[in-house]
PDB file of C-alpha atoms in Angstrom:
ATOM      1  CA  UNK T 999     -11.613  -2.486  69.611  1.00 59.00           C
ATOM      2  CA  UNK T1000     -13.251   0.880  69.402  1.00 64.00           C
ATOM      3  CA  UNK T1001     -11.100   3.773  70.989  1.00 72.00           C
ATOM      4  CA  UNK T1002     -13.299   6.740  71.803  1.00 79.00           C
ATOM      5  CA  UNK T1003     -11.650  10.100  70.571  1.00 87.00           C
ATOM      6  CA  UNK T1004     -13.040  13.778  70.968  1.00 93.00           C
ATOM      7  CA  UNK T1005     -13.278  15.262  67.700  1.00 96.00           C
ATOM      8  CA  UNK T1006     -13.450  19.110  66.486  1.00 97.00           C
ATOM      9  CA  UNK T1007     -14.421  19.991  62.890  1.00 98.00           C
ATOM     10  CA  UNK T1008     -13.357  23.366  61.037  1.00 98.00           C
ATOM     11  CA  UNK T1009     -15.016  24.196  57.688  1.00 98.00           C
ATOM     12  CA  UNK T1010     -13.255  27.140  55.801  1.00 97.00           C
ATOM     13  CA  UNK T1011     -15.411  28.625  52.844  1.00 97.00           C
ATOM     14  CA  UNK T1012     -12.774  30.272  50.758  1.00 94.00           C
ATOM     15  CA  UNK T1013     -13.187  32.052  47.424  1.00 93.00           C
ATOM     16  CA  UNK T1014     -11.497  29.092  45.606  1.00 93.00           C
ATOM     17  CA  UNK T1015     -12.532  26.141  47.805  1.00 95.00           C
ATOM     18  CA  UNK T1016     -14.480  24.815  50.728  1.00 97.00           C
ATOM     19  CA  UNK T1017     -12.306  22.810  53.046  1.00 97.00           C
ATOM     20  CA  UNK T1018     -13.473  20.440  56.122  1.00 98.00           C
ATOM     21  CA  UNK T1019     -10.917  19.310  58.530  1.00 97.00           C
ATOM     22  CA  UNK T1020     -11.913  16.984  61.283  1.00 98.00           C
ATOM     23  CA  UNK T1021      -9.317  16.444  64.232  1.00 96.00           C
ATOM     24  CA  UNK T1022      -9.149  14.161  67.171  1.00 95.00           C
ATOM     25  CA  UNK T1023      -7.926  15.733  70.459  1.00 93.00           C
ATOM     26  CA  UNK T1024      -4.913  13.574  71.667  1.00 91.00           C
ATOM     27  CA  UNK T1025      -3.363  13.911  75.197  1.00 86.00           C
ATOM     28  CA  UNK T1026      -0.154  11.960  75.922  1.00 83.00           C
ATOM     29  CA  UNK T1027       2.905  12.479  78.163  1.00 82.00           C
ATOM     30  CA  UNK T1028       1.548  15.927  79.128  1.00 79.00           C
ATOM     31  CA  UNK T1029       0.846  17.199  75.790  1.00 85.00           C
ATOM     32  CA  UNK T1030      -2.076  18.013  73.637  1.00 88.00           C
ATOM     33  CA  UNK T1031      -2.220  17.622  70.074  1.00 89.00           C
ATOM     34  CA  UNK T1032      -4.890  17.944  67.312  1.00 92.00           C
ATOM     35  CA  UNK T1033      -4.350  14.964  65.019  1.00 93.00           C
ATOM     36  CA  UNK T1034      -6.178  15.110  61.502  1.00 95.00           C
ATOM     37  CA  UNK T1035      -8.679  12.189  60.921  1.00 95.00           C
ATOM     38  CA  UNK T1036     -10.644  13.714  57.977  1.00 96.00           C
ATOM     39  CA  UNK T1037     -10.031  16.240  55.293  1.00 96.00           C
ATOM     40  CA  UNK T1038     -12.158  17.105  52.562  1.00 97.00           C
ATOM     41  CA  UNK T1039     -11.696  19.782  49.930  1.00 96.00           C
ATOM     42  CA  UNK T1040     -14.182  20.754  47.120  1.00 96.00           C
ATOM     43  CA  UNK T1041     -13.155  23.582  44.370  1.00 95.00           C
ATOM     44  CA  UNK T1042     -16.580  25.359  44.669  1.00 95.00           C
ATOM     45  CA  UNK T1043     -15.010  28.536  43.361  1.00 94.00           C
ATOM     46  CA  UNK T1044     -17.460  31.248  44.900  1.00 95.00           C
ATOM     47  CA  UNK T1045     -15.045  33.991  44.058  1.00 93.00           C
ATOM     48  CA  UNK T1046     -14.867  33.129  40.202  1.00 92.00           C
ATOM     49  CA  UNK T1047     -18.552  34.477  40.133  1.00 94.00           C
ATOM     50  CA  UNK T1048     -18.668  36.912  43.022  1.00 95.00           C
ATOM     51  CA  UNK T1049     -15.596  38.899  41.963  1.00 92.00           C
ATOM     52  CA  UNK T1050     -16.980  39.062  38.329  1.00 91.00           C
ATOM     53  CA  UNK T1051     -20.680  39.688  39.010  1.00 94.00           C
ATOM     54  CA  UNK T1052     -21.081  40.755  42.675  1.00 95.00           C
ATOM     55  CA  UNK T1053     -23.014  37.691  43.608  1.00 96.00           C
ATOM     56  CA  UNK T1054     -23.281  34.087  44.041  1.00 97.00           C
ATOM     57  CA  UNK T1055     -25.427  32.440  41.445  1.00 97.00           C
ATOM     58  CA  UNK T1056     -28.399  30.307  42.166  1.00 97.00           C
ATOM     59  CA  UNK T1057     -26.926  27.289  40.665  1.00 97.00           C
ATOM     60  CA  UNK T1058     -23.552  27.593  42.703  1.00 97.00           C
ATOM     61  CA  UNK T1059     -25.880  28.524  45.820  1.00 98.00           C
ATOM     62  CA  UNK T1060     -27.710  25.181  45.337  1.00 98.00           C
ATOM     63  CA  UNK T1061     -24.445  23.365  44.997  1.00 98.00           C
ATOM     64  CA  UNK T1062     -22.978  25.046  48.009  1.00 98.00           C
ATOM     65  CA  UNK T1063     -26.000  24.004  50.186  1.00 98.00           C
ATOM     66  CA  UNK T1064     -25.678  20.392  48.976  1.00 98.00           C
ATOM     67  CA  UNK T1065     -21.952  20.354  49.818  1.00 98.00           C
ATOM     68  CA  UNK T1066     -22.510  21.525  53.364  1.00 98.00           C
ATOM     69  CA  UNK T1067     -25.193  19.177  53.836  1.00 98.00           C
ATOM     70  CA  UNK T1068     -22.740  16.275  53.013  1.00 98.00           C
ATOM     71  CA  UNK T1069     -20.200  17.670  55.447  1.00 98.00           C
ATOM     72  CA  UNK T1070     -22.908  17.810  58.286  1.00 98.00           C
ATOM     73  CA  UNK T1071     -23.509  14.322  57.513  1.00 98.00           C
ATOM     74  CA  UNK T1072     -19.752  13.694  57.759  1.00 98.00           C
ATOM     75  CA  UNK T1073     -19.628  15.515  61.040  1.00 98.00           C
ATOM     76  CA  UNK T1074     -22.389  13.442  62.429  1.00 98.00           C
ATOM     77  CA  UNK T1075     -20.848  10.117  61.314  1.00 97.00           C
ATOM     78  CA  UNK T1076     -17.664  11.216  63.270  1.00 96.00           C
ATOM     79  CA  UNK T1077     -19.486  12.239  66.302  1.00 96.00           C
ATOM     80  CA  UNK T1078     -17.823  15.644  66.210  1.00 97.00           C
ATOM     81  CA  UNK T1079     -18.354  17.456  69.484  1.00 96.00           C
ATOM     82  CA  UNK T1080     -18.222  21.059  68.228  1.00 97.00           C
ATOM     83  CA  UNK T1081     -17.420  22.672  65.142  1.00 98.00           C
ATOM     84  CA  UNK T1082     -16.826  26.018  63.361  1.00 98.00           C
ATOM     85  CA  UNK T1083     -17.656  27.479  60.045  1.00 98.00           C
ATOM     86  CA  UNK T1084     -15.921  30.649  58.326  1.00 98.00           C
ATOM     87  CA  UNK T1085     -16.399  32.183  55.069  1.00 97.00           C
ATOM     88  CA  UNK T1086     -13.832  34.789  53.856  1.00 94.00           C
ATOM     89  CA  UNK T1087     -13.507  37.274  51.013  1.00 92.00           C
ATOM     90  CA  UNK T1088     -16.089  35.804  48.596  1.00 94.00           C
ATOM     91  CA  UNK T1089     -19.037  35.733  50.879  1.00 95.00           C
ATOM     92  CA  UNK T1090     -18.342  38.911  52.629  1.00 94.00           C
ATOM     93  CA  UNK T1091     -18.231  40.531  49.135  1.00 94.00           C
ATOM     94  CA  UNK T1092     -21.347  38.968  47.669  1.00 96.00           C
ATOM     95  CA  UNK T1093     -24.350  40.861  47.686  1.00 97.00           C
ATOM     96  CA  UNK T1094     -26.287  37.844  48.500  1.00 97.00           C
ATOM     97  CA  UNK T1095     -23.719  36.333  50.728  1.00 97.00           C
ATOM     98  CA  UNK T1096     -26.048  36.997  53.912  1.00 96.00           C
ATOM     99  CA  UNK T1097     -29.137  35.613  52.258  1.00 97.00           C
ATOM    100  CA  UNK T1098     -27.293  32.446  51.213  1.00 98.00           C
ATOM    101  CA  UNK T1099     -25.720  32.240  54.859  1.00 97.00           C
ATOM    102  CA  UNK T1100     -29.309  32.424  56.037  1.00 98.00           C
ATOM    103  CA  UNK T1101     -30.488  29.634  53.755  1.00 98.00           C
ATOM    104  CA  UNK T1102     -27.746  27.260  55.243  1.00 98.00           C
ATOM    105  CA  UNK T1103     -29.009  28.252  58.795  1.00 98.00           C
ATOM    106  CA  UNK T1104     -32.638  27.759  57.864  1.00 98.00           C
ATOM    107  CA  UNK T1105     -32.266  24.405  55.933  1.00 98.00           C
ATOM    108  CA  UNK T1106     -29.303  22.702  57.725  1.00 98.00           C
ATOM    109  CA  UNK T1107     -29.172  24.443  61.143  1.00 98.00           C
ATOM    110  CA  UNK T1108     -25.445  25.372  60.364  1.00 98.00           C
ATOM    111  CA  UNK T1109     -24.296  28.863  61.378  1.00 98.00           C
ATOM    112  CA  UNK T1110     -21.492  30.510  58.964  1.00 98.00           C
ATOM    113  CA  UNK T1111     -19.507  33.162  60.300  1.00 97.00           C
ATOM    114  CA  UNK T1112     -18.473  35.590  57.677  1.00 96.00           C
ATOM    115  CA  UNK T1113     -15.143  37.122  58.813  1.00 95.00           C
ATOM    116  CA  UNK T1114     -13.019  39.920  57.792  1.00 91.00           C
ATOM    117  CA  UNK T1115      -9.397  39.872  56.939  1.00 85.00           C
ATOM    118  CA  UNK T1116      -8.230  40.815  60.223  1.00 87.00           C
ATOM    119  CA  UNK T1117     -10.237  37.940  62.065  1.00 91.00           C
ATOM    120  CA  UNK T1118      -8.955  35.626  59.379  1.00 90.00           C
ATOM    121  CA  UNK T1119      -5.198  36.786  60.320  1.00 87.00           C
ATOM    122  CA  UNK T1120      -6.160  36.182  64.039  1.00 90.00           C
ATOM    123  CA  UNK T1121      -6.987  32.710  63.371  1.00 93.00           C
ATOM    124  CA  UNK T1122      -3.935  31.869  61.416  1.00 90.00           C
ATOM    125  CA  UNK T1123      -1.766  33.675  64.111  1.00 88.00           C
ATOM    126  CA  UNK T1124      -2.959  31.104  66.647  1.00 88.00           C
ATOM    127  CA  UNK T1125      -0.752  28.318  64.916  1.00 90.00           C
ATOM    128  CA  UNK T1126       1.820  30.449  63.006  1.00 90.00           C
ATOM    129  CA  UNK T1127       3.558  31.293  66.306  1.00 83.00           C
ATOM    130  CA  UNK T1128       4.278  27.869  66.937  1.00 83.00           C
ATOM    131  CA  UNK T1129       6.676  27.436  63.752  1.00 86.00           C
ATOM    132  CA  UNK T1130       8.581  30.736  64.308  1.00 88.00           C
ATOM    133  CA  UNK T1131      11.921  30.983  66.070  1.00 87.00           C
ATOM    134  CA  UNK T1132      12.550  33.628  68.993  1.00 84.00           C
ATOM    135  CA  UNK T1133      14.424  36.788  68.068  1.00 85.00           C
ATOM    136  CA  UNK T1134      13.630  36.540  64.623  1.00 89.00           C
ATOM    137  CA  UNK T1135      11.962  38.964  62.046  1.00 93.00           C
ATOM    138  CA  UNK T1136       9.263  37.465  59.596  1.00 96.00           C
ATOM    139  CA  UNK T1137       6.848  38.544  56.928  1.00 97.00           C
ATOM    140  CA  UNK T1138       3.890  36.206  56.853  1.00 96.00           C
ATOM    141  CA  UNK T1139       2.155  36.034  53.600  1.00 97.00           C
ATOM    142  CA  UNK T1140      -1.203  34.515  53.416  1.00 94.00           C
ATOM    143  CA  UNK T1141      -2.849  34.683  49.725  1.00 95.00           C
ATOM    144  CA  UNK T1142      -6.401  33.376  49.267  1.00 91.00           C
ATOM    145  CA  UNK T1143      -8.623  33.634  46.276  1.00 91.00           C
ATOM    146  CA  UNK T1144      -9.958  36.883  47.201  1.00 90.00           C
ATOM    147  CA  UNK T1145      -7.502  38.675  49.576  1.00 91.00           C
ATOM    148  CA  UNK T1146      -3.876  38.475  50.824  1.00 94.00           C
ATOM    149  CA  UNK T1147      -3.173  38.855  54.546  1.00 93.00           C
ATOM    150  CA  UNK T1148       0.354  40.411  55.418  1.00 96.00           C
ATOM    151  CA  UNK T1149       1.609  39.742  59.252  1.00 95.00           C
ATOM    152  CA  UNK T1150       4.919  40.942  60.540  1.00 96.00           C
ATOM    153  CA  UNK T1151       6.290  39.034  63.557  1.00 94.00           C
ATOM    154  CA  UNK T1152       9.164  39.870  65.925  1.00 89.00           C
ATOM    155  CA  UNK T1153      10.158  37.175  68.741  1.00 85.00           C
ATOM    156  CA  UNK T1154       6.731  35.313  67.996  1.00 86.00           C
ATOM    157  CA  UNK T1155       4.873  38.436  68.516  1.00 89.00           C
ATOM    158  CA  UNK T1156       2.804  40.181  65.830  1.00 92.00           C
ATOM    159  CA  UNK T1157       3.709  43.741  65.524  1.00 94.00           C
ATOM    160  CA  UNK T1158       1.923  44.793  62.389  1.00 95.00           C
ATOM    161  CA  UNK T1159      -1.005  43.466  59.913  1.00 94.00           C
ATOM    162  CA  UNK T1160      -2.876  44.472  56.813  1.00 94.00           C
ATOM    163  CA  UNK T1161      -5.338  42.788  54.642  1.00 92.00           C
ATOM    164  CA  UNK T1162      -5.818  43.573  50.870  1.00 92.00           C
ATOM    165  CA  UNK T1163      -8.846  42.669  48.786  1.00 88.00           C
ATOM    166  CA  UNK T1164      -6.707  40.754  46.001  1.00 89.00           C
ATOM    167  CA  UNK T1165      -5.820  37.247  45.788  1.00 88.00           C
ATOM    168  CA  UNK T1166      -5.276  34.515  43.124  1.00 90.00           C
ATOM    169  CA  UNK T1167      -8.775  34.549  41.691  1.00 89.00           C
ATOM    170  CA  UNK T1168      -9.005  38.559  41.629  1.00 85.00           C
ATOM    171  CA  UNK T1169      -5.395  38.431  40.175  1.00 84.00           C
ATOM    172  CA  UNK T1170      -6.330  35.972  37.668  1.00 86.00           C
ATOM    173  CA  UNK T1171      -9.552  37.770  36.379  1.00 84.00           C
ATOM    174  CA  UNK T1172      -7.190  41.069  36.323  1.00 77.00           C
ATOM    175  CA  UNK T1173      -4.792  39.356  34.100  1.00 71.00           C
ATOM    176  CA  UNK T1174      -7.435  37.796  31.856  1.00 72.00           C
ATOM    177  CA  UNK T1175      -9.147  41.266  31.440  1.00 67.00           C
ATOM    178  CA  UNK T1176      -5.680  42.886  30.373  1.00 60.00           C
ATOM    179  CA  UNK T1177      -6.271  45.410  33.294  1.00 58.00           C
ATOM    180  CA  UNK T1178      -3.084  46.837  34.523  1.00 56.00           C
ATOM    181  CA  UNK T1179      -2.263  47.213  38.153  1.00 56.00           C
ATOM    182  CA  UNK T1180      -3.058  50.873  37.911  1.00 57.00           C
ATOM    183  CA  UNK T1181      -6.590  50.079  37.078  1.00 57.00           C
ATOM    184  CA  UNK T1182      -7.223  47.923  39.900  1.00 58.00           C
ATOM    185  CA  UNK T1183      -7.797  50.934  42.320  1.00 61.00           C
ATOM    186  CA  UNK T1184      -3.966  51.147  43.237  1.00 84.00           C
ATOM    187  CA  UNK T1185      -4.342  48.053  45.531  1.00 86.00           C
ATOM    188  CA  UNK T1186      -1.308  46.595  43.890  1.00 90.00           C
ATOM    189  CA  UNK T1187       0.756  49.713  44.775  1.00 92.00           C
ATOM    190  CA  UNK T1188      -0.651  50.011  48.206  1.00 94.00           C
ATOM    191  CA  UNK T1189       0.562  46.614  48.957  1.00 95.00           C
ATOM    192  CA  UNK T1190       3.884  47.398  47.810  1.00 96.00           C
ATOM    193  CA  UNK T1191       4.107  50.466  49.986  1.00 96.00           C
ATOM    194  CA  UNK T1192       2.855  48.669  53.070  1.00 97.00           C
ATOM    195  CA  UNK T1193       5.070  45.786  52.681  1.00 98.00           C
ATOM    196  CA  UNK T1194       8.288  47.976  51.721  1.00 98.00           C
ATOM    197  CA  UNK T1195       7.764  50.355  54.837  1.00 97.00           C
ATOM    198  CA  UNK T1196       6.984  47.721  57.444  1.00 97.00           C
ATOM    199  CA  UNK T1197       9.789  45.249  56.228  1.00 97.00           C
ATOM    200  CA  UNK T1198      12.232  48.190  56.595  1.00 96.00           C
ATOM    201  CA  UNK T1199      10.718  49.385  59.827  1.00 96.00           C
ATOM    202  CA  UNK T1200      10.986  45.940  61.638  1.00 94.00           C
ATOM    203  CA  UNK T1201      13.981  44.678  60.027  1.00 95.00           C
ATOM    204  CA  UNK T1202      12.278  41.696  58.275  1.00 96.00           C
ATOM    205  CA  UNK T1203      14.952  38.953  57.379  1.00 93.00           C
ATOM    206  CA  UNK T1204      12.586  36.014  56.648  1.00 93.00           C
ATOM    207  CA  UNK T1205       9.187  35.109  55.006  1.00 96.00           C
ATOM    208  CA  UNK T1206       6.673  32.548  55.795  1.00 96.00           C
ATOM    209  CA  UNK T1207       4.035  31.517  53.510  1.00 96.00           C
ATOM    210  CA  UNK T1208       0.662  29.932  53.971  1.00 95.00           C
ATOM    211  CA  UNK T1209      -2.116  28.911  51.397  1.00 93.00           C
ATOM    212  CA  UNK T1210      -2.946  26.211  49.070  1.00 93.00           C
ATOM    213  CA  UNK T1211      -0.822  27.623  46.127  1.00 95.00           C
ATOM    214  CA  UNK T1212       2.269  28.106  48.063  1.00 96.00           C
ATOM    215  CA  UNK T1213       1.875  24.738  49.499  1.00 95.00           C
ATOM    216  CA  UNK T1214       1.820  23.318  45.847  1.00 95.00           C
ATOM    217  CA  UNK T1215       4.868  25.276  44.724  1.00 96.00           C
ATOM    218  CA  UNK T1216       6.721  23.902  47.668  1.00 96.00           C
ATOM    219  CA  UNK T1217       5.897  20.465  46.798  1.00 94.00           C
ATOM    220  CA  UNK T1218       7.019  20.803  43.265  1.00 95.00           C
ATOM    221  CA  UNK T1219      10.082  22.558  44.082  1.00 93.00           C
ATOM    222  CA  UNK T1220      13.626  20.963  44.918  1.00 88.00           C
ATOM    223  CA  UNK T1221      13.616  22.322  48.363  1.00 84.00           C
ATOM    224  CA  UNK T1222      14.439  19.654  51.015  1.00 80.00           C
ATOM    225  CA  UNK T1223      11.645  18.569  53.413  1.00 81.00           C
ATOM    226  CA  UNK T1224      11.290  21.321  56.209  1.00 82.00           C
ATOM    227  CA  UNK T1225      13.730  23.689  54.548  1.00 91.00           C
ATOM    228  CA  UNK T1226      12.755  27.115  53.021  1.00 94.00           C
ATOM    229  CA  UNK T1227      12.177  27.691  49.247  1.00 95.00           C
ATOM    230  CA  UNK T1228      14.325  30.367  47.609  1.00 95.00           C
ATOM    231  CA  UNK T1229      12.979  33.558  45.699  1.00 95.00           C
ATOM    232  CA  UNK T1230      14.793  32.175  42.952  1.00 95.00           C
ATOM    233  CA  UNK T1231      12.999  28.736  43.139  1.00 96.00           C
ATOM    234  CA  UNK T1232       9.618  30.234  43.072  1.00 96.00           C
ATOM    235  CA  UNK T1233      10.563  32.560  40.234  1.00 96.00           C
ATOM    236  CA  UNK T1234      11.778  29.354  38.451  1.00 96.00           C
ATOM    237  CA  UNK T1235       8.580  27.393  38.926  1.00 96.00           C
ATOM    238  CA  UNK T1236       6.366  30.372  37.703  1.00 96.00           C
ATOM    239  CA  UNK T1237       8.446  30.710  34.649  1.00 96.00           C
ATOM    240  CA  UNK T1238       7.967  27.128  34.026  1.00 96.00           C
ATOM    241  CA  UNK T1239       4.266  26.888  34.557  1.00 96.00           C
ATOM    242  CA  UNK T1240       3.761  30.232  32.851  1.00 95.00           C
ATOM    243  CA  UNK T1241       5.068  28.684  29.835  1.00 96.00           C
ATOM    244  CA  UNK T1242       2.454  25.847  29.763  1.00 96.00           C
ATOM    245  CA  UNK T1243      -0.998  25.740  28.514  1.00 95.00           C
ATOM    246  CA  UNK T1244      -3.786  24.884  30.757  1.00 95.00           C
ATOM    247  CA  UNK T1245      -4.095  21.433  29.303  1.00 96.00           C
ATOM    248  CA  UNK T1246      -0.323  21.017  30.036  1.00 96.00           C
ATOM    249  CA  UNK T1247      -0.659  22.136  33.505  1.00 96.00           C
ATOM    250  CA  UNK T1248      -3.204  19.559  34.108  1.00 95.00           C
ATOM    251  CA  UNK T1249      -1.865  16.517  32.253  1.00 96.00           C
ATOM    252  CA  UNK T1250       1.813  17.213  32.268  1.00 94.00           C
ATOM    253  CA  UNK T1251       2.305  19.149  35.651  1.00 93.00           C
ATOM    254  CA  UNK T1252      -0.575  16.964  37.004  1.00 94.00           C
ATOM    255  CA  UNK T1253      -2.125  20.083  38.723  1.00 95.00           C
ATOM    256  CA  UNK T1254      -6.011  19.874  39.468  1.00 93.00           C
ATOM    257  CA  UNK T1255      -7.897  22.460  36.993  1.00 93.00           C
ATOM    258  CA  UNK T1256      -8.918  24.519  40.031  1.00 91.00           C
ATOM    259  CA  UNK T1257      -5.257  24.867  41.081  1.00 94.00           C
ATOM    260  CA  UNK T1258      -3.799  25.196  37.444  1.00 94.00           C
ATOM    261  CA  UNK T1259      -5.339  28.441  36.590  1.00 92.00           C
ATOM    262  CA  UNK T1260      -4.702  30.282  39.787  1.00 94.00           C
ATOM    263  CA  UNK T1261      -1.202  29.064  40.943  1.00 95.00           C
ATOM    264  CA  UNK T1262       0.787  31.436  38.785  1.00 95.00           C
ATOM    265  CA  UNK T1263      -1.367  34.769  39.699  1.00 93.00           C
ATOM    266  CA  UNK T1264      -0.871  33.628  43.185  1.00 95.00           C
ATOM    267  CA  UNK T1265       2.693  32.950  43.006  1.00 96.00           C
ATOM    268  CA  UNK T1266       3.281  36.338  41.556  1.00 95.00           C
ATOM    269  CA  UNK T1267       1.911  37.809  44.689  1.00 96.00           C
ATOM    270  CA  UNK T1268       4.314  35.614  46.958  1.00 97.00           C
ATOM    271  CA  UNK T1269       7.287  36.498  44.622  1.00 97.00           C
ATOM    272  CA  UNK T1270       6.403  40.304  44.875  1.00 96.00           C
ATOM    273  CA  UNK T1271       5.960  40.566  48.432  1.00 97.00           C
ATOM    274  CA  UNK T1272       9.519  38.568  49.063  1.00 98.00           C
ATOM    275  CA  UNK T1273      11.127  41.264  46.769  1.00 97.00           C
ATOM    276  CA  UNK T1274       9.534  44.114  48.388  1.00 98.00           C
ATOM    277  CA  UNK T1275      10.684  42.982  51.605  1.00 97.00           C
ATOM    278  CA  UNK T1276      13.943  41.827  50.219  1.00 97.00           C
ATOM    279  CA  UNK T1277      14.100  38.526  51.569  1.00 97.00           C
ATOM    280  CA  UNK T1278      15.649  35.547  49.639  1.00 96.00           C
ATOM    281  CA  UNK T1279      13.805  32.606  51.501  1.00 95.00           C
ATOM    282  CA  UNK T1280      10.708  31.571  52.476  1.00 96.00           C
ATOM    283  CA  UNK T1281       9.438  28.779  54.981  1.00 94.00           C
ATOM    284  CA  UNK T1282       6.385  26.853  54.194  1.00 95.00           C
ATOM    285  CA  UNK T1283       4.668  25.061  56.962  1.00 93.00           C
ATOM    286  CA  UNK T1284       1.359  23.065  56.062  1.00 89.00           C
ATOM    287  CA  UNK T1285      -0.853  25.194  58.164  1.00 90.00           C
ATOM    288  CA  UNK T1286      -3.575  27.759  57.432  1.00 90.00           C
ATOM    289  CA  UNK T1287      -6.887  29.075  58.705  1.00 94.00           C
ATOM    290  CA  UNK T1288      -8.686  25.857  59.127  1.00 95.00           C
ATOM    291  CA  UNK T1289      -5.819  24.978  61.773  1.00 94.00           C
ATOM    292  CA  UNK T1290      -6.178  28.191  63.519  1.00 94.00           C
ATOM    293  CA  UNK T1291      -9.994  27.696  63.828  1.00 96.00           C
ATOM    294  CA  UNK T1292      -9.361  24.253  65.375  1.00 96.00           C
ATOM    295  CA  UNK T1293      -7.176  25.737  67.836  1.00 94.00           C
ATOM    296  CA  UNK T1294      -9.660  28.226  68.661  1.00 95.00           C
ATOM    297  CA  UNK T1295     -12.476  25.624  69.083  1.00 96.00           C
ATOM    298  CA  UNK T1296      -9.910  23.700  71.584  1.00 93.00           C
ATOM    299  CA  UNK T1297      -8.997  26.692  73.556  1.00 91.00           C
ATOM    300  CA  UNK T1298     -12.840  27.464  73.843  1.00 93.00           C
ATOM    301  CA  UNK T1299     -14.204  24.192  75.018  1.00 90.00           C
ATOM    302  CA  UNK T1300     -10.711  23.075  76.916  1.00 87.00           C
ATOM    303  CA  UNK T1301     -12.695  22.939  80.213  1.00 83.00           C
ATOM    304  CA  UNK T1302     -15.285  20.647  78.686  1.00 83.00           C
ATOM    305  CA  UNK T1303     -12.763  18.394  76.647  1.00 77.00           C
ATOM    306  CA  UNK T1304     -10.429  17.923  79.602  1.00 70.00           C
ATOM    307  CA  UNK T1305     -12.168  18.880  82.911  1.00 53.00           C
ATOM    308  CA  UNK T1306      -9.901  16.757  85.133  1.00 56.00           C
ATOM    309  CA  UNK T1307      -6.714  18.474  83.626  1.00 52.00           C
ATOM    310  CA  UNK T1308      -5.201  21.717  85.065  1.00 48.00           C
ATOM    311  CA  UNK T1309      -6.454  24.714  82.867  1.00 47.00           C
ATOM    312  CA  UNK T1310      -2.967  26.001  82.613  1.00 46.00           C
ATOM    313  CA  UNK T1311      -2.106  23.370  80.056  1.00 48.00           C
ATOM    314  CA  UNK T1312      -2.984  24.613  76.779  1.00 54.00           C
ATOM    315  CA  UNK T1313      -3.328  22.707  73.415  1.00 54.00           C
ATOM    316  CA  UNK T1314      -0.736  22.665  70.687  1.00 53.00           C
ATOM    317  CA  UNK T1315      -1.895  22.594  67.144  1.00 50.00           C
ATOM    318  CA  UNK T1316      -1.172  19.393  65.031  1.00 51.00           C
ATOM    319  CA  UNK T1317       1.673  21.424  63.009  1.00 49.00           C
ATOM    320  CA  UNK T1318       3.948  19.055  61.217  1.00 46.00           C
ATOM    321  CA  UNK T1319       6.695  21.594  60.563  1.00 40.00           C
ATOM    322  CA  UNK T1320       8.674  22.924  63.260  1.00 38.00           C
ATOM    323  CA  UNK T1321      10.913  25.982  63.390  1.00 33.00           C
ATOM    324  CA  UNK T1322      13.074  25.936  60.384  1.00 34.00           C
ATOM    325  CA  UNK T1323      16.787  27.218  60.622  1.00 30.00           C
TER     326      UNK T1323
END
């Protein structure tokens, strides 16, 4: 029996990978949910070339267009009603990023929105607030391939935010080149100053981490489901992984190659931020940019999706992890 569902899709073009999530709109007993029905991730690694050479090479641009074509077909098969495509640090940094986006528009009819760090944080904010507790002070750390976003929340309200153009791939390239943090235009020091000052100003006591690398570290830890991971546990995991060769990370730790080389550099950013903010624990909900994009889509087309329901009833994102004590 065919059961009709309205479906929305979000495509997140990150510096390390391209992710597509298709979610169905559910409404039951007065509550909306966005239920994931399809998820595809491909490690295109745009940032690997962009952060080294300044542009997306022709070979990778061709692969990028082919992959987006496959996602377009996937959305057609699922009969997706509305979709949103956002690109972050790598495409906004690439000298030919606009040209590649225009090629996708011309050949596939798909619009790519190249967003800045502030817009990226705004999307994530739409879903983060659902996993926070009232009257708590949080430092939110989101590490991507090319940038890191910091947000501070009090009583579910964002009170400070800042984006820094340093992420897992940039950090990995910096470490491989032997450059010190001083040679990275002082970005690392500026991040430290911002986190220390704002964590003290807003009396931060908890951290919340989002991003593929912290999700993987969390899954590898001994933390109980829906419980925080400790700073000590993150350090122990990074020490263990740092002592393994690339071959051992793939074949012993069972990490995908595109995760194996960036997980330690990314982990160092999370760990440093926790240290600067003087917090010992971090909650790790399985949510991110794509979830915020889906939330934004639903809010944008709410009247169309459910015209008979009172418009004051807003959707709730499909967040599996609720508030954690």
